[in-house]
Structures are given as C-alpha cells and as structure tokens.
Coordinates of N, CA and C in Angstrom, one line a residue:
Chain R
X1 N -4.9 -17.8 9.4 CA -4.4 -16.8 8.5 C -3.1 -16.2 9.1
X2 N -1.9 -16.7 8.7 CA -0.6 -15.9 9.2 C -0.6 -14.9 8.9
X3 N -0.8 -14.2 7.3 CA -0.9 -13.2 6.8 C 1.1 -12.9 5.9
X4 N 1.2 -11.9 5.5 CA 2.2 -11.6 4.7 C 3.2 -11.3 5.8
X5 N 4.3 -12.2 5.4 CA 5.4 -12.1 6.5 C 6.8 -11.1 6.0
X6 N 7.1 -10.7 6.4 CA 8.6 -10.1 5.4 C 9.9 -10.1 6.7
X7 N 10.8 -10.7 5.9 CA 12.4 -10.6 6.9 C 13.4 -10.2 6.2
X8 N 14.0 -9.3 6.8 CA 14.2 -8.8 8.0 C 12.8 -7.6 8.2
X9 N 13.0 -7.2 9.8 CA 12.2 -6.4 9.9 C 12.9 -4.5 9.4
X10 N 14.4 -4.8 9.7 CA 14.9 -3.3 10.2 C 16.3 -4.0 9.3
X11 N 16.9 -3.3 8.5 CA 18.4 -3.8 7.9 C 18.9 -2.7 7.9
X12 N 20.6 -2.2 8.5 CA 20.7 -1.1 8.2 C 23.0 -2.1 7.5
X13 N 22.9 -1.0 6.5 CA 24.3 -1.6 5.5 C 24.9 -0.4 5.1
X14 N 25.7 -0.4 5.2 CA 27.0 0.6 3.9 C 26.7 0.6 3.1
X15 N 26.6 2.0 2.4 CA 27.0 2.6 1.0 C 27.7 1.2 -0.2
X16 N 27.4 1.2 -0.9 CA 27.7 0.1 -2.0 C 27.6 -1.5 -1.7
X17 N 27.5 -2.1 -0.5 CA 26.8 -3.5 0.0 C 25.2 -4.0 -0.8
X18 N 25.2 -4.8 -0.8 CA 23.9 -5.9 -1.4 C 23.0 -6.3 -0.2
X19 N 21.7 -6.1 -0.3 CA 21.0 -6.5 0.3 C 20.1 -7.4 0.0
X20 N 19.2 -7.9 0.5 CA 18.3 -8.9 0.3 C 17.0 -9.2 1.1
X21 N 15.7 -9.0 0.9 CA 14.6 -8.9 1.6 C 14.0 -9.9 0.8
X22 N 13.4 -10.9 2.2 CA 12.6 -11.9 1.4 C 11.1 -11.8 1.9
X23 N 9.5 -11.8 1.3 CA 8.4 -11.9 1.5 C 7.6 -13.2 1.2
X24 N 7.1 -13.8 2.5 CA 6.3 -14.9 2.6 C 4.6 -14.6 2.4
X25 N 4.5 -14.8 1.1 CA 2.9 -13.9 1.0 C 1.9 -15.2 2.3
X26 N 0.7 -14.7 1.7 CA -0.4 -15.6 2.4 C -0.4 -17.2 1.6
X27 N -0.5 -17.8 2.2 CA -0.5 -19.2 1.2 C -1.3 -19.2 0.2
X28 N -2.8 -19.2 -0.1 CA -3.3 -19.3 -1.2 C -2.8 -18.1 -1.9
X29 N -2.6 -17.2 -1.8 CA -2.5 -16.1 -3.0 C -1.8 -16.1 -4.0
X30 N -1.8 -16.3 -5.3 CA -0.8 -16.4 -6.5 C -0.5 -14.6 -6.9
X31 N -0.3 -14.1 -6.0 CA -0.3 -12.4 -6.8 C 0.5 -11.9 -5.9
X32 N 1.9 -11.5 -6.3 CA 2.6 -10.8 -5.3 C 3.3 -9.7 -5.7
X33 N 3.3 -8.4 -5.0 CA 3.6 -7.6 -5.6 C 5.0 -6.8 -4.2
X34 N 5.2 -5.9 -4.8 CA 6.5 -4.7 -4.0 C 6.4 -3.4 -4.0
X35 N 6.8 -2.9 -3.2 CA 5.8 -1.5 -3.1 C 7.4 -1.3 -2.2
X36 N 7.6 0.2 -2.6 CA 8.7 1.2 -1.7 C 7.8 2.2 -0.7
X37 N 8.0 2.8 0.2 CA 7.4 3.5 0.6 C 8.3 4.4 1.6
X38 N 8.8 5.3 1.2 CA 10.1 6.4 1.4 C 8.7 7.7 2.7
X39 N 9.6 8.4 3.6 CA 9.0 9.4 4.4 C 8.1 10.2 4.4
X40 N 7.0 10.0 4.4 CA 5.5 11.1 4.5 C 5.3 11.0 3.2
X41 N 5.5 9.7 2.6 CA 5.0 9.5 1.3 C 3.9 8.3 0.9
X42 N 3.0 8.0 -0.2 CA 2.4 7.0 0.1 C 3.3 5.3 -0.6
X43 N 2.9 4.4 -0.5 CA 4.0 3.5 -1.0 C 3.8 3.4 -3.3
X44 N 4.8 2.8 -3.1 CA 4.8 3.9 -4.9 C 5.6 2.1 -5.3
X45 N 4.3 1.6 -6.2 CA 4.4 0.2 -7.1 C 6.0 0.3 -7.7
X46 N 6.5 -1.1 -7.1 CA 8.3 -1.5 -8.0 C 7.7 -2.5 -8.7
X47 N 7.1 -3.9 -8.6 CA 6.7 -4.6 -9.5 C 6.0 -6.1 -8.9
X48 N 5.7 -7.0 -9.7 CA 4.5 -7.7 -9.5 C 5.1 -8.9 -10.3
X49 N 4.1 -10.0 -9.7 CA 4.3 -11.1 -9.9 C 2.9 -12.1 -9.9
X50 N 2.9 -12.8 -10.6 CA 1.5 -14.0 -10.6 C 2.1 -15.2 -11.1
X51 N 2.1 -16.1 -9.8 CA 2.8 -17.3 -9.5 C 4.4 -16.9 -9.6
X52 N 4.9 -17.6 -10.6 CA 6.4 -17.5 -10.7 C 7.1 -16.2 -11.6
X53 N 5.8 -15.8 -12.6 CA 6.5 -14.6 -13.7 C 6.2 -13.5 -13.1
X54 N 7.1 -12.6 -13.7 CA 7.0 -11.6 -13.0 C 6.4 -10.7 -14.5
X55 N 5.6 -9.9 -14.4 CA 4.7 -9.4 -15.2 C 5.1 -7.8 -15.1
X56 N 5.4 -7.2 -14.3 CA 5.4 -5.7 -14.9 C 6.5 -5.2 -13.8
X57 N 6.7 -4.5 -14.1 CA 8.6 -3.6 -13.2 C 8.0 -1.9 -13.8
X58 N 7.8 -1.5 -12.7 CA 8.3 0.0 -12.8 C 9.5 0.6 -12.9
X59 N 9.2 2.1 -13.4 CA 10.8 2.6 -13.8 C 11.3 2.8 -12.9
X60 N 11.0 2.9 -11.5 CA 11.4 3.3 -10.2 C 12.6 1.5 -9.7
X61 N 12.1 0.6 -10.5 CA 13.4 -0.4 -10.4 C 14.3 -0.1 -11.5
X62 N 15.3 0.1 -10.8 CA 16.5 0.3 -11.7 C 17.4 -0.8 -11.5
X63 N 18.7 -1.1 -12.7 CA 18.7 -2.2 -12.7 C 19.8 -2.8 -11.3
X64 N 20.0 -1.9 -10.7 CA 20.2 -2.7 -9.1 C 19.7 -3.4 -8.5
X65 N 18.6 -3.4 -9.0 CA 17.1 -3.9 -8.2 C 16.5 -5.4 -8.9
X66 N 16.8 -6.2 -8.3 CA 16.1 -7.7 -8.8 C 15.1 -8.4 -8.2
X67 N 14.3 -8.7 -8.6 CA 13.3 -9.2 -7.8 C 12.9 -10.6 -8.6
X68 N 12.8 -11.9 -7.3 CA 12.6 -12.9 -7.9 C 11.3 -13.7 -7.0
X69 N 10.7 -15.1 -8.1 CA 9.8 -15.7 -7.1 C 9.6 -17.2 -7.5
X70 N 10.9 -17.7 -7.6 CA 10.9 -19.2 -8.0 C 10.3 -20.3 -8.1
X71 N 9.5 -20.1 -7.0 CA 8.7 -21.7 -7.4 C 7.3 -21.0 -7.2
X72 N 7.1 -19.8 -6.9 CA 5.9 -19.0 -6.8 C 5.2 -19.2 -5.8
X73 N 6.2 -19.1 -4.7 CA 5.6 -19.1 -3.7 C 6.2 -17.3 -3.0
X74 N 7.3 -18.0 -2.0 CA 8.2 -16.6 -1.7 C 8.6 -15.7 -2.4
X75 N 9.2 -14.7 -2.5 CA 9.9 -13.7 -3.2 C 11.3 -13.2 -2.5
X76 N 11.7 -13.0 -3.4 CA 13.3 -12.0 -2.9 C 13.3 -11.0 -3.1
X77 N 13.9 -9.2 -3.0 CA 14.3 -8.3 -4.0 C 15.6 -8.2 -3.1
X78 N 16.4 -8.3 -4.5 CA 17.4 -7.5 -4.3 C 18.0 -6.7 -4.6
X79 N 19.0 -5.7 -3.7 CA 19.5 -4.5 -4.0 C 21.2 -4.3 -3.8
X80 N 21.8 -4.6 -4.9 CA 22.9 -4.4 -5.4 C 23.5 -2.9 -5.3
X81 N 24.9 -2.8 -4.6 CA 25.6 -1.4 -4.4 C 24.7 -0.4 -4.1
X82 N 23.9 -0.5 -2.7 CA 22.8 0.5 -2.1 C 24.2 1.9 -1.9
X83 N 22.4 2.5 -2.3 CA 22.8 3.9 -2.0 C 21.7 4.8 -0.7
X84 N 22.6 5.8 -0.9 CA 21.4 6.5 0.4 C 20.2 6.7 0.2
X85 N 20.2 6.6 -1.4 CA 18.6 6.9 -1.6 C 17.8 6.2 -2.0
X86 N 18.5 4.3 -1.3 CA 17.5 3.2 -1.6 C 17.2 3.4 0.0
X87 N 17.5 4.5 0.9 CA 16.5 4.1 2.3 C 15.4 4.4 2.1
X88 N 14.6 3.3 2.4 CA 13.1 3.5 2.3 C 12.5 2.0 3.0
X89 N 11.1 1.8 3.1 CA 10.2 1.3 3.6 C 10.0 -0.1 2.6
X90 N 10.5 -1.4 2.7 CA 10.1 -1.9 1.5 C 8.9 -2.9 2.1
X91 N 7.9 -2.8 1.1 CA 6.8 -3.6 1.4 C 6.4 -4.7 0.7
X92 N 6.0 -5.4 0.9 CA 5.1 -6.9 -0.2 C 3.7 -7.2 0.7
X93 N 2.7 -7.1 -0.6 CA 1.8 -7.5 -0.6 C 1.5 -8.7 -1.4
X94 N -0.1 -9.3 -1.1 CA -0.2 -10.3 -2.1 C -1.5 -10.2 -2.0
X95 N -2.2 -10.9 -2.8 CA -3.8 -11.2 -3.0 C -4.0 -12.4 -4.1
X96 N -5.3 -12.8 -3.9 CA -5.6 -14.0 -4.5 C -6.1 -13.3 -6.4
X97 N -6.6 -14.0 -6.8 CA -6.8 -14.4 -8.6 C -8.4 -13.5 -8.5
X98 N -9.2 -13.4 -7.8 CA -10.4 -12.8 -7.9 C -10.1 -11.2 -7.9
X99 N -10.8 -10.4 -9.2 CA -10.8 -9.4 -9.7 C -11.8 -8.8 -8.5
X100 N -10.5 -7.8 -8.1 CA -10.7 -6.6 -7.3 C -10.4 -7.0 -5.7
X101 N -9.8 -8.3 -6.1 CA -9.5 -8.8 -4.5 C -8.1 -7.7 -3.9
X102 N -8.8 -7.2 -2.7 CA -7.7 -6.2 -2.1 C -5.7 -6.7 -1.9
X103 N -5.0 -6.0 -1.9 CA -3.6 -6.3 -1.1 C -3.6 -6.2 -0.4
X104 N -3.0 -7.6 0.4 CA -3.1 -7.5 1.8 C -1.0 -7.2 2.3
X105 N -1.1 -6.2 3.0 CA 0.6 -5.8 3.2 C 1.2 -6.7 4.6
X106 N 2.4 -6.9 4.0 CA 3.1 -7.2 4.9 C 3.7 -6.1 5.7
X107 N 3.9 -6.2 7.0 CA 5.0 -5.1 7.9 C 6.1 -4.3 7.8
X108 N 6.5 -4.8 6.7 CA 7.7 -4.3 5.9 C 9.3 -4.4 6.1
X109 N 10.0 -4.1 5.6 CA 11.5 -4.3 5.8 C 11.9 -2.8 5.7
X110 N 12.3 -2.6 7.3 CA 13.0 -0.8 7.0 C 14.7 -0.9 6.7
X111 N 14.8 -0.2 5.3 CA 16.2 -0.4 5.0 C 16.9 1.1 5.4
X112 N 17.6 1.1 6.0 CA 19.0 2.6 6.2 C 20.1 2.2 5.7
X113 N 20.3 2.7 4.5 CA 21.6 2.9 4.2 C 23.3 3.7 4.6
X114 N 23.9 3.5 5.2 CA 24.6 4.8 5.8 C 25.7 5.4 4.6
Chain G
X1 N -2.9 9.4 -16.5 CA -2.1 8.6 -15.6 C -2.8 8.9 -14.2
X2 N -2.4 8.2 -13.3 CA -2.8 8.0 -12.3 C -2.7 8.7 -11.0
X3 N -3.5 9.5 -10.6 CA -2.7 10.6 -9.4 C -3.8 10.5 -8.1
X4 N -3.6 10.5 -7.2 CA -4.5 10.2 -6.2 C -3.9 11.6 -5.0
X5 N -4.8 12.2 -4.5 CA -4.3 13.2 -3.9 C -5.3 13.7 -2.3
X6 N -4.8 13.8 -1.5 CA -5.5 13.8 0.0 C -4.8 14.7 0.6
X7 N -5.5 15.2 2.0 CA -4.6 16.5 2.6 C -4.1 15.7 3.7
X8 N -2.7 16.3 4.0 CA -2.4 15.6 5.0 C -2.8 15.6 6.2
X9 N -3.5 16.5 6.9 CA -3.4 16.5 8.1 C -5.1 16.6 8.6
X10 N -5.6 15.8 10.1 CA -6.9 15.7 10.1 C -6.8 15.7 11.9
X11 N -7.5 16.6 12.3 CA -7.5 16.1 13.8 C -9.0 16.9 14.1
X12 N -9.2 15.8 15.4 CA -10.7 15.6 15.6 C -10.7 15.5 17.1
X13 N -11.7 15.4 18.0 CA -11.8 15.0 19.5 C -12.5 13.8 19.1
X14 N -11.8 13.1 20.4 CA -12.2 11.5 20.5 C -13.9 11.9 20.7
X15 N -15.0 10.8 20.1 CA -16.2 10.9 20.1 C -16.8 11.8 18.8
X16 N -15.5 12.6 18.2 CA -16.6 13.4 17.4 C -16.5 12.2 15.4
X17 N -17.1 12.4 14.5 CA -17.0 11.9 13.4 C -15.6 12.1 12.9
X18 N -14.8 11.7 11.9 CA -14.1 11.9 11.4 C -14.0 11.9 9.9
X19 N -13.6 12.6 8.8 CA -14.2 12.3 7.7 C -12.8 12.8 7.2
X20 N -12.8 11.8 6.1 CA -10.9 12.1 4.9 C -11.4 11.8 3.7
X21 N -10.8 12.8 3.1 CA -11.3 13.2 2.0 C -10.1 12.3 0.7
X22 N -10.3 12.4 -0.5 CA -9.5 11.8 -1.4 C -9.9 12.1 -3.0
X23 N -8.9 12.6 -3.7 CA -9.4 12.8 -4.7 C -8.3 11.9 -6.1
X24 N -8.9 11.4 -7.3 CA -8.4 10.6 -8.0 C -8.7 11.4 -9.4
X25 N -7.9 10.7 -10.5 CA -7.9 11.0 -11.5 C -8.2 9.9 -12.5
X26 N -7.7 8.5 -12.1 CA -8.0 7.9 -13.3 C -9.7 7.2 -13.4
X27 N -10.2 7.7 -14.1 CA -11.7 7.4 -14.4 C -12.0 5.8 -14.9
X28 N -11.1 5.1 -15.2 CA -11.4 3.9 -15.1 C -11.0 3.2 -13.9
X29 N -10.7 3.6 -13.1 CA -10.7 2.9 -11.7 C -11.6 2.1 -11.5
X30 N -11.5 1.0 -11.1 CA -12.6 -0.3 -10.7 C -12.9 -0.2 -9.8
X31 N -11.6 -0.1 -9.1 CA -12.3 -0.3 -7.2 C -11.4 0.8 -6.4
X32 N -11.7 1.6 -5.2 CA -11.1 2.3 -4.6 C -11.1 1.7 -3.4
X33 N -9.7 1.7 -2.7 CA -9.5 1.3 -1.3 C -9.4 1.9 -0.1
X34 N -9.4 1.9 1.2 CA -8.7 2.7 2.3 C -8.2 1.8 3.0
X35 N -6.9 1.9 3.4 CA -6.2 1.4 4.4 C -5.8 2.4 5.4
X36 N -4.9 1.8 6.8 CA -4.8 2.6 7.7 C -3.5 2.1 8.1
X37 N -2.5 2.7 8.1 CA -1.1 2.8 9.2 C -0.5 2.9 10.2
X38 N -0.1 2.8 11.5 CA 0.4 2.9 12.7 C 1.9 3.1 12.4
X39 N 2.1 3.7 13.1 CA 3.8 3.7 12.8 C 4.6 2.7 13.0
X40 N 6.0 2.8 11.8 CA 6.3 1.4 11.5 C 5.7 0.2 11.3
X41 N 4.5 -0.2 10.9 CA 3.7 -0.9 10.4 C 3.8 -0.9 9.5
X42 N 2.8 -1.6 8.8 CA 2.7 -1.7 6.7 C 1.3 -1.4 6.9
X43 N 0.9 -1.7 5.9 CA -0.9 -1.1 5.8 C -2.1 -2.3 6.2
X44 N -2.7 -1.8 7.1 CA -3.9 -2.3 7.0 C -5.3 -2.1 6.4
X45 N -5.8 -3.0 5.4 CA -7.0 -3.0 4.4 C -7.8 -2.5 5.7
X46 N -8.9 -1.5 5.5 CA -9.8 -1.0 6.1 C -11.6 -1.2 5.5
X47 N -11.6 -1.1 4.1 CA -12.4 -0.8 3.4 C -12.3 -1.1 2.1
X48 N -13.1 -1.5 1.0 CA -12.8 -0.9 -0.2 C -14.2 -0.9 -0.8
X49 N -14.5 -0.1 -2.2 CA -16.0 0.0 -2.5 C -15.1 -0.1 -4.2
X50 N -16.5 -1.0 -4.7 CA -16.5 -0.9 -6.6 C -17.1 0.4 -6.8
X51 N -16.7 0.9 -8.4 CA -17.2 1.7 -8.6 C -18.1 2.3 -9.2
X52 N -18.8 1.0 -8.9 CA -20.6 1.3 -9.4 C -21.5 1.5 -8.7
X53 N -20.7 1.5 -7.1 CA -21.5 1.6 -6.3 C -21.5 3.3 -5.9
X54 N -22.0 4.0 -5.1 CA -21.8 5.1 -4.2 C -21.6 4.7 -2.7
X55 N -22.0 4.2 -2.2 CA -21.3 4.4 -0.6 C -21.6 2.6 -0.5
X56 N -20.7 2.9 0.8 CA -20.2 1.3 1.5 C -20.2 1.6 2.9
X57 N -20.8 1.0 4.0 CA -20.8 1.1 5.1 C -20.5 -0.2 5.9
X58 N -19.3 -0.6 7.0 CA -18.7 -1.1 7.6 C -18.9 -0.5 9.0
X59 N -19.8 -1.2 10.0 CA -19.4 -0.6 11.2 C -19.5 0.5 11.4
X60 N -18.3 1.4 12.0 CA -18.0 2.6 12.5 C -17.6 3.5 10.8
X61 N -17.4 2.8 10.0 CA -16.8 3.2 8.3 C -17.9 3.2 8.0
X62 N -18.0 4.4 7.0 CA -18.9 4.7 5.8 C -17.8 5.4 4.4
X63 N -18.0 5.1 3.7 CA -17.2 4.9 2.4 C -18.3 6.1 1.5
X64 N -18.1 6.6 0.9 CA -18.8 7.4 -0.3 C -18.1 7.7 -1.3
X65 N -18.2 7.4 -2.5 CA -18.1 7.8 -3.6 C -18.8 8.6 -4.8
X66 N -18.5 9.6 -5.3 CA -18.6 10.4 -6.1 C -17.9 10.5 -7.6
X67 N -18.6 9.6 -8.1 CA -17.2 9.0 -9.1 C -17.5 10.4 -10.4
X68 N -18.6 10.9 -10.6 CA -18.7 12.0 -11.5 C -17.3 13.1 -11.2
X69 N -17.5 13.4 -9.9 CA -16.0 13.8 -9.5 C -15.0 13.8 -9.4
X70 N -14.7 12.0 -9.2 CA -13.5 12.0 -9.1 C -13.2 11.7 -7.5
X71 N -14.6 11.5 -6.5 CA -13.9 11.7 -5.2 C -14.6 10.8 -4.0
X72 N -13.4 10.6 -3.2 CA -13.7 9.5 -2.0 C -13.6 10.0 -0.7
X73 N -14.6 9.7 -0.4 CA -14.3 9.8 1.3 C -14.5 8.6 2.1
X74 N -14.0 8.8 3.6 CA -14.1 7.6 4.0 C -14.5 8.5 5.7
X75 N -15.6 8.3 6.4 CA -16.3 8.6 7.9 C -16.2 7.5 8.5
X76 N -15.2 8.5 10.0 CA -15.3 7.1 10.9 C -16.1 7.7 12.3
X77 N -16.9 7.0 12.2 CA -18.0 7.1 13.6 C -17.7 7.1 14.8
X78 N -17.7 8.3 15.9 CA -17.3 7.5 17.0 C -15.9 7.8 17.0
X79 N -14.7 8.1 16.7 CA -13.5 8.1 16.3 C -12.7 8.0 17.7
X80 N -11.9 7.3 17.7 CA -11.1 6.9 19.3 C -9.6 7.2 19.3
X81 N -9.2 7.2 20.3 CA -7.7 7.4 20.1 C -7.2 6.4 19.4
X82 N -7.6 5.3 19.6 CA -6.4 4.1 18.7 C -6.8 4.4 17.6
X83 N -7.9 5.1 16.7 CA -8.1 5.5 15.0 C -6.7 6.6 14.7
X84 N -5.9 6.7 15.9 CA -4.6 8.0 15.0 C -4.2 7.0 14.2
X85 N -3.6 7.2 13.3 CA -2.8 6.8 12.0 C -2.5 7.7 10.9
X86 N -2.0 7.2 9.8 CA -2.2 7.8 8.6 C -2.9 7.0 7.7
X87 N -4.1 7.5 6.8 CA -5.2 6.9 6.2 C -4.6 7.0 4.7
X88 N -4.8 5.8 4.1 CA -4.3 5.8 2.5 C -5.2 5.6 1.5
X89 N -5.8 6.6 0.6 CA -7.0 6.7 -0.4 C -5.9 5.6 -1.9
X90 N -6.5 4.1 -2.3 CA -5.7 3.8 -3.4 C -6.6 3.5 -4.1
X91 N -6.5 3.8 -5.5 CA -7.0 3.4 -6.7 C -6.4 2.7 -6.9
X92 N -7.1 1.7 -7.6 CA -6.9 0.3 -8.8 C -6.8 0.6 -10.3
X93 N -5.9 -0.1 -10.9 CA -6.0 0.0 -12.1 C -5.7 -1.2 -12.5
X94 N -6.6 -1.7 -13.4 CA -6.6 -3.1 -14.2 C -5.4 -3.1 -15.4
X95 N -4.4 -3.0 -15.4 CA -3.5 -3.3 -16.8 C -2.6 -4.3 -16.7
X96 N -1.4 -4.5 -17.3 CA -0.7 -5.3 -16.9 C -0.1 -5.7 -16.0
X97 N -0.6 -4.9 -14.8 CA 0.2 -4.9 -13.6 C -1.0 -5.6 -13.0
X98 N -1.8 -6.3 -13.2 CA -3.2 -7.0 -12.3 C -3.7 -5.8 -11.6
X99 N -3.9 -6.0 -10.2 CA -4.8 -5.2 -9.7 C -3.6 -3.7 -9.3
X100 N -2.8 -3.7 -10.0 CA -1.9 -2.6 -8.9 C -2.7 -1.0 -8.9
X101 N -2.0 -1.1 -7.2 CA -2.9 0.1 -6.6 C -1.8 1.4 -6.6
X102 N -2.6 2.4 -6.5 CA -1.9 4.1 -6.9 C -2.5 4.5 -5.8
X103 N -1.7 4.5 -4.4 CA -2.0 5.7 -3.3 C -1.7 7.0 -2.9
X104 N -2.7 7.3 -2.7 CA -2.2 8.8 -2.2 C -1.0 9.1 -1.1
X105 N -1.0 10.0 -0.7 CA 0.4 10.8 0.6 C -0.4 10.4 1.6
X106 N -1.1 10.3 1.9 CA -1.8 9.6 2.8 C -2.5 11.1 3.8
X107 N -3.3 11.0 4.7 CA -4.1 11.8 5.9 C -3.6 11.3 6.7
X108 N -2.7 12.0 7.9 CA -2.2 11.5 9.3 C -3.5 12.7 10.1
X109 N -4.5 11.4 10.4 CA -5.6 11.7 11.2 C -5.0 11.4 12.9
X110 N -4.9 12.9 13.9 CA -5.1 13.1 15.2 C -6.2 13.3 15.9
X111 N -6.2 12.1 16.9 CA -7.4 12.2 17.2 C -7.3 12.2 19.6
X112 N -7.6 13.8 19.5 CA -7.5 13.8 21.2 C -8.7 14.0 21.8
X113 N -8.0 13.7 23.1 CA -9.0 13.8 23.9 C -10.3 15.3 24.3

C-alpha cells in the first residue's frame, strides 16, 4: 500500500502566477476528493470526484480553482492568478466505493503565495 | 448544516489517560471519525465508529458515542509523547458529495513528561 501521494510537497509563487498540484490516490480507490486546510483550522471540503466526474464543488472553489481527473485515476487542481489568501494546506484524499469507507489523506501540498 | 466543534487545547502527563471531546450537529451522521496530525503532515485515520453503535475500542483507543447528544469522544490509554498532535473529530454526511467529511478545529493534545 503506497498510500495517497501528492506533488509538490511545499510550492511557494507570486501574487497572480498559476499553480498546479497533482494527487496520486491509492490504486484501487475510485473516490477522490480535496480538502484546503488554512492555520489552526480543520481542513474544509473543495470538491470530489468518483472515477473521472467530478460530482460536487464547494462554494469555497471559486472559479480560479479547477480541478480535474481524466482517466480517473490522478487528479490535478488548479489555481489560476493566486492570491495571498489561496495560502493554505492543500490536501487529497481518496477511499474506495464501500459505504462508510474512511479517507485516507495524502501529506499535502503547502502552498505560500507571496 | 453541519458544524463539528472541539476545544482546542489538551495536555496530560505521559502515562496518564487522555480523553478529547467533540461535539456535532448533523443528526444524520452515519459514521464519525478521528484522525491525528503531526506537524506538516496530512491526517492520519485513527479510528472511526457507525452510528448505531456507542463505543469502539482499538488498542490504546476507546471511541464513545452519545448520539442522543450529539457527542464523541475519543480515550487514549497510556498516552506517550509521540501521541502530541492535533486530534480531528469528522462527521460524515451521505449527499452528493459521497462520503464527505465536516471536521472540527481540531484538539492540539500536549503530552509531557
């Protein structure tokens, strides 16, 4: 079990630059999800995915924020003309198709925007 | 809607119990989780209990649930210095989002000598 991979580990970019974080869930899992998780906060749902569609987006993605999973395996999000107050913690989890099966997180991608 | 709420701060002596409290709001909750944190890390699954049950015991973990209330705890036995972290109480909610979970601010449990 590799477990959920996510690259980069630490990105730090200028005010208005594009970024891009990619997450390698666990192999069998068809369920992938994104999670932010900003300073002495807990991580707070961006959106989800099962296989390749992406099924629900929180209002906390705005439309800078893309998030993709093409052949339903990996994922992308990306973040178009960052601002200071996209620094945060970005996470991906995944889990398998069995009801109530936990998420398991990846280590996350720390983004600093300057 | 969905609010999950914990106190932040928990410190104990190595050897004695530890116990984190958590309180939720959405009553259809299926399953409640605990994970645990290290700094700069992401979360690690610790526990989770359905919510038909009352308590879940794991090892050094005991899980209890009080769903008439609304509330979770999670006891760690024994509690060691490598248990510092911050502890995350998440509810599940079944809608269109599959299983997406609603965590609390988390308990940054200190634990000395």
């Amino acid at each position: 079990d590799t477990g959920v991979s996510q690259d980069p580990r630490h990105k730090i970019t200028k005010r208005g630059q594009n970024v891009t974080f990619r997450c390698d869930p666990i192999s069998e899992h068809n369920r992938l999800y994104w999670y932010r998780q900003t300073l002495g906060q807990g991580p707070e749902f961006l959106t989800y995915f099962q296989n390749e569609a992406q099924l629900e987006k929180s209002r906390l993605l705005s439309d800078r924020f893309s998030a993709e999973r093409p052949k339903g395996s990996f994922s992308t999000l990306e973040i178009q003309r960052t601002e200071q107050g996209d620094s945060a913690m970005y996470l991906c989890a995944s889990r398998s198709g069995g009801t109530g099966s936990p998420l398991h997180f990846g280590n996350g991608t720390r983004l600093t925007v300057t | 809607g969905e609010d999950v709420e914990q106190s932040l701060f928990l410190s104990v002596r190595e050897g004695d119990s530890s116990v984190i409290n958590c309180t939720y709001t959405d009553s259809s909750s299926t399953y409640l989780y605990w994970y645990k944190q290290e700094p700069g890390a992401g979360l690690q699954l610790l526990t989770y209990i359905f919510s038909n049950m009352d308590m879940k015991q794991d090892q050094r973990l005991t899980v209890l649930l009080n769903k008439k209330d609304k509330h979770l705890s999670l006891r760690i036995a024994d509690t060691q210095t490598g248990d510092s972290a911050i502890y995350f109480c998440a509810e599940s909610t079944l809608t269109g989002g599959g299983n997406k979970l609603t965590f609390g601010t988390g308990t940054q449990l200190k634990v000395e000598l």
